[in-house]
Amino acid sequence: MVQKAKILLVDDRPENLLALEAILSALDQTLVRASSGEEALKALLTDDFAVILLDVQMPGMDGFETAAHIKRRERTRDIPIIFLTAINHGPHHTFRGYAAGAVDYISKPFDPWVLRAKVSVFVELYTKNCQLREQAALLRLQLEGGSSGGVDAGKEAAGLLAELSARLAAVEEQAEALTKQLGEDAADAGVVATAAHLERKLTGLRRALDALEPGTAGGASVLPAQN
C-alpha cells in the first residue's frame, strides 16, 4: 500500500485551518496543522512533507520569515511552499513571496477547486518521487548482487532498470502535459514557478536513473559482464 503524503497547513486562525482541511480532505492524504511559524518549523524537524500551505500574516514569525527558515535548512529547502494571504499589496508584495521561495502565491478568498488541484500536483510528484527513490535503491542492491550473481541476476536487474525508466517516462509525459496546460496562463507567475519546480525535480530523477545505466560511472561497475 502506498503511504499517504503529509501536507503541512500553517495558519494562526483555527477557522482557516478547519477550512483548509475541509477543502483538502478529498485528496485522502495526511493533513498536519501548525498554528504558528515556530510550530511549523518543529513539525519539519521530524516529518517529511509533500507541500506546505503557509499563511503570510501571522503574529510573531510571519510567513515570509518562516519560509526563509525552511529554505535555509538542507532537509526542507526543496519542499514546495504555497503562500496564502488575505491581503494584496500589489506585484511587489507578490514578488516578495516568490523571492522567499514560494512556488505559488494565492490570495484569499481562493477557489477551493483550484487550491485542491494545485496541491494534488505536488502530492502526486512527491509520491512518484518516493516510489522512484525506493525502486532505485532496490535496483542498486540488485545490481550490486548481480556483479557476483552471474548473467541471470544481471538480466533481472536490467529488466528492473527498464521498468523504472518506463515509469519515470510516464511521469515525465504527465508533467509535460501539465506544463503545457500551465503555459496557457503565462501571466500568472505562480503557475510558471510551479512548472519550473516540477521540471527541476524530474530532471534530477532522470539524472539519477541514467547514472545506473550500463556504461555509466554509476552503473557499469556493478553490472556483470555478459557474453
Short mmCIF file of C-alpha atoms in Angstrom, two decimals:
data_model
loop_
_atom_site.label_atom_id
_atom_site.label_comp_id
_atom_site.label_asym_id
_atom_site.label_seq_id
_atom_site.Cartn_x
_atom_site.Cartn_y
_atom_site.Cartn_z
CA MET A 1 0.00 0.00 0.00
CA VAL A 2 1.33 3.44 -0.92
CA GLN A 3 2.00 5.56 2.13
CA LYS A 4 -0.01 8.77 2.33
CA ALA A 5 1.78 12.04 1.78
CA LYS A 6 1.80 14.66 4.52
CA ILE A 7 0.60 18.21 3.86
CA LEU A 8 1.54 20.93 6.35
CA LEU A 9 -1.11 23.59 6.96
CA VAL A 10 0.21 26.72 8.70
CA ASP A 11 -2.22 29.40 9.90
CA ASP A 12 -2.74 31.15 13.23
CA ARG A 13 -6.54 31.12 12.84
CA PRO A 14 -8.24 27.78 13.72
CA GLU A 15 -11.18 28.51 11.41
CA ASN A 16 -8.78 28.87 8.45
CA LEU A 17 -7.12 25.56 9.29
CA LEU A 18 -10.53 23.92 9.51
CA ALA A 19 -11.47 25.33 6.10
CA LEU A 20 -8.23 24.06 4.54
CA GLU A 21 -8.84 20.60 5.99
CA ALA A 22 -12.34 20.58 4.53
CA ILE A 23 -11.02 21.54 1.10
CA LEU A 24 -8.12 19.09 1.05
CA SER A 25 -9.79 16.12 2.77
CA ALA A 26 -10.87 14.79 -0.63
CA LEU A 27 -7.20 14.17 -1.50
CA ASP A 28 -7.11 11.47 1.21
CA GLN A 29 -3.68 12.47 2.48
CA THR A 30 -2.36 13.22 5.98
CA LEU A 31 -3.07 16.82 6.95
CA VAL A 32 -0.86 18.28 9.71
CA ARG A 33 -1.79 21.52 11.48
CA ALA A 34 0.58 24.22 12.69
CA SER A 35 -0.75 27.42 14.29
CA SER A 36 2.49 29.40 14.02
CA GLY A 37 5.75 29.57 12.13
CA GLU A 38 7.61 28.17 15.12
CA GLU A 39 5.24 25.20 15.34
CA ALA A 40 5.66 24.57 11.60
CA LEU A 41 9.46 24.51 11.92
CA LYS A 42 9.20 21.99 14.76
CA ALA A 43 6.99 19.71 12.65
CA LEU A 44 9.51 19.91 9.81
CA LEU A 45 12.28 18.62 12.07
CA THR A 46 10.78 15.14 12.25
CA ASP A 47 8.39 14.65 9.32
CA ASP A 48 8.67 14.84 5.53
CA PHE A 49 6.00 16.83 3.71
CA ALA A 50 4.86 16.90 0.10
CA VAL A 51 3.83 20.57 0.23
CA ILE A 52 3.37 23.41 2.73
CA LEU A 53 0.39 25.80 2.72
CA LEU A 54 1.67 28.83 4.57
CA ASP A 55 -0.31 31.86 5.71
CA VAL A 56 1.57 35.13 5.16
CA GLN A 57 0.18 37.22 8.02
CA MET A 58 0.79 35.60 11.40
CA PRO A 59 1.75 37.15 14.73
CA GLY A 60 5.35 36.71 15.71
CA MET A 61 7.11 34.87 12.90
CA ASP A 62 5.21 35.68 9.70
CA GLY A 63 5.02 33.56 6.57
CA PHE A 64 7.98 35.19 4.85
CA GLU A 65 10.28 34.63 7.82
CA THR A 66 9.04 31.07 8.25
CA ALA A 67 9.72 30.35 4.57
CA ALA A 68 13.23 31.79 4.90
CA HIS A 69 14.00 29.36 7.73
CA ILE A 70 12.56 26.46 5.74
CA LYS A 71 14.69 27.27 2.70
CA ARG A 72 17.86 27.57 4.79
CA ARG A 73 17.55 24.01 6.08
CA GLU A 74 19.01 21.35 3.82
CA ARG A 75 16.34 18.85 4.90
CA THR A 76 13.43 21.11 3.94
CA ARG A 77 14.69 23.52 1.28
CA ASP A 78 13.09 21.60 -1.61
CA ILE A 79 9.60 21.31 -0.09
CA PRO A 80 7.15 23.35 -2.23
CA ILE A 81 5.55 26.28 -0.39
CA ILE A 82 2.20 27.78 -1.39
CA PHE A 83 1.61 31.15 0.26
CA LEU A 84 -1.94 32.04 1.27
CA THR A 85 -2.77 35.66 2.01
CA ALA A 86 -5.86 37.74 2.74
CA ILE A 87 -4.13 40.95 1.67
CA ASN A 88 -2.97 42.20 -1.69
CA HIS A 89 -0.34 44.91 -1.76
CA GLY A 90 0.34 44.60 -5.47
CA PRO A 91 3.11 42.94 -7.51
CA HIS A 92 5.91 43.93 -5.10
CA HIS A 93 4.26 42.03 -2.28
CA THR A 94 3.71 39.03 -4.53
CA PHE A 95 7.33 39.17 -5.70
CA ARG A 96 8.45 39.04 -2.08
CA GLY A 97 6.59 35.76 -1.74
CA TYR A 98 8.38 34.22 -4.73
CA ALA A 99 11.69 35.64 -3.54
CA ALA A 100 11.13 33.86 -0.22
CA GLY A 101 10.95 30.56 -2.10
CA ALA A 102 7.24 30.05 -2.73
CA VAL A 103 6.15 28.10 -5.80
CA ASP A 104 2.74 29.77 -5.73
CA TYR A 105 1.00 32.73 -4.12
CA ILE A 106 -2.78 32.62 -3.66
CA SER A 107 -4.97 35.43 -2.39
CA LYS A 108 -7.97 34.76 -0.16
CA PRO A 109 -10.75 34.09 -0.77
CA PHE A 110 -9.50 31.42 -3.16
CA ASP A 111 -11.28 28.90 -5.32
CA PRO A 112 -11.31 25.58 -3.39
CA TRP A 113 -11.12 23.58 -6.62
CA VAL A 114 -8.05 25.47 -7.82
CA LEU A 115 -6.27 25.10 -4.49
CA ARG A 116 -7.06 21.38 -4.32
CA ALA A 117 -5.83 20.86 -7.90
CA LYS A 118 -2.55 22.68 -7.25
CA VAL A 119 -1.89 20.77 -4.03
CA SER A 120 -2.67 17.46 -5.75
CA VAL A 121 0.07 18.14 -8.31
CA PHE A 122 2.70 18.32 -5.59
CA VAL A 123 1.27 15.31 -3.76
CA GLU A 124 1.49 13.28 -6.96
CA LEU A 125 5.04 14.44 -7.60
CA TYR A 126 6.08 13.65 -4.03
CA THR A 127 4.52 10.18 -4.21
CA LYS A 128 6.22 9.38 -7.51
CA ASN A 129 9.48 10.73 -6.17
CA CYS A 130 9.30 8.43 -3.14
CA GLN A 131 8.39 5.40 -5.26
CA LEU A 132 11.20 6.03 -7.72
CA ARG A 133 13.71 6.57 -4.92
CA GLU A 134 12.74 3.29 -3.26
CA GLN A 135 12.88 1.42 -6.56
CA ALA A 136 16.24 2.97 -7.39
CA ALA A 137 17.62 1.81 -4.03
CA LEU A 138 16.28 -1.70 -4.65
CA LEU A 139 17.72 -1.66 -8.15
CA ARG A 140 21.15 -0.66 -6.92
CA LEU A 141 21.12 -3.54 -4.42
CA GLN A 142 20.17 -5.95 -7.19
CA LEU A 143 22.83 -4.55 -9.48
CA GLU A 144 25.46 -4.95 -6.78
CA GLY A 145 24.26 -8.51 -6.16
CA GLY A 146 24.30 -9.14 -9.89
CA SER A 147 28.04 -8.49 -10.08
CA SER A 148 28.55 -11.84 -8.30
CA GLY A 149 25.31 -13.49 -9.33
CA GLY A 150 26.00 -14.14 -12.98
CA VAL A 151 24.08 -13.40 -16.16
CA ASP A 152 20.60 -14.20 -14.78
CA ALA A 153 20.96 -11.68 -11.96
CA GLY A 154 22.24 -9.12 -14.42
CA LYS A 155 19.25 -9.66 -16.70
CA GLU A 156 16.86 -9.32 -13.77
CA ALA A 157 18.49 -6.05 -12.72
CA ALA A 158 18.45 -4.74 -16.27
CA GLY A 159 14.76 -5.58 -16.52
CA LEU A 160 14.02 -3.68 -13.32
CA LEU A 161 16.02 -0.73 -14.61
CA ALA A 162 13.96 -0.70 -17.80
CA GLU A 163 10.72 -0.82 -15.80
CA LEU A 164 11.87 2.03 -13.58
CA SER A 165 12.84 4.10 -16.62
CA ALA A 166 9.43 3.48 -18.20
CA ARG A 167 7.64 4.60 -15.04
CA LEU A 168 9.67 7.77 -14.90
CA ALA A 169 8.95 8.40 -18.58
CA ALA A 170 5.22 8.20 -17.81
CA VAL A 171 5.60 10.78 -15.06
CA GLU A 172 7.65 13.00 -17.39
CA GLU A 173 4.91 12.77 -20.00
CA GLN A 174 2.27 13.78 -17.45
CA ALA A 175 4.45 16.67 -16.29
CA GLU A 176 4.99 17.82 -19.86
CA ALA A 177 1.24 17.90 -20.44
CA LEU A 178 0.79 19.81 -17.19
CA THR A 179 3.48 22.31 -18.18
CA LYS A 180 1.74 22.95 -21.49
CA GLN A 181 -1.55 23.47 -19.67
CA LEU A 182 0.04 25.87 -17.21
CA GLY A 183 1.79 27.68 -20.06
CA GLU A 184 -1.57 28.85 -21.34
CA ASP A 185 -1.72 31.12 -18.31
CA ALA A 186 1.78 32.56 -18.60
CA ALA A 187 0.69 35.83 -16.98
CA ASP A 188 0.38 34.03 -13.66
CA ALA A 189 3.87 33.85 -12.17
CA GLY A 190 2.69 31.20 -9.73
CA VAL A 191 1.93 28.58 -12.35
CA VAL A 192 5.20 29.36 -14.12
CA ALA A 193 7.08 28.74 -10.87
CA THR A 194 5.13 25.53 -10.33
CA ALA A 195 6.04 24.21 -13.77
CA ALA A 196 9.69 25.11 -13.25
CA HIS A 197 9.75 23.28 -9.93
CA LEU A 198 8.27 20.14 -11.47
CA GLU A 199 10.82 20.25 -14.27
CA ARG A 200 13.76 20.54 -11.88
CA LYS A 201 12.54 17.62 -9.79
CA LEU A 202 12.04 15.32 -12.76
CA THR A 203 15.37 16.31 -14.28
CA GLY A 204 17.09 15.30 -11.05
CA LEU A 205 15.29 11.95 -11.01
CA ARG A 206 16.18 11.25 -14.62
CA ARG A 207 19.82 12.13 -14.00
CA ALA A 208 19.97 9.76 -11.03
CA LEU A 209 18.36 6.96 -13.04
CA ASP A 210 20.66 7.49 -16.02
CA ALA A 211 23.62 7.09 -13.67
CA LEU A 212 22.54 3.48 -13.12
CA GLU A 213 22.51 2.63 -16.82
CA PRO A 214 25.17 0.22 -18.09
CA GLY A 215 28.12 2.09 -19.48
CA THR A 216 27.92 4.96 -17.00
CA ALA A 217 30.09 5.55 -13.97
CA GLY A 218 27.28 4.59 -11.64
CA GLY A 219 26.04 1.53 -13.48
CA ALA A 220 28.81 -0.12 -15.47
CA SER A 221 30.86 -1.13 -12.45
CA VAL A 222 28.05 -3.16 -10.90
CA LEU A 223 26.64 -4.86 -13.97
CA PRO A 224 28.10 -8.31 -14.69
CA ALA A 225 29.78 -8.92 -18.00
CA GLN A 226 27.56 -10.75 -20.49
CA ASN A 227 28.72 -12.85 -23.44
#
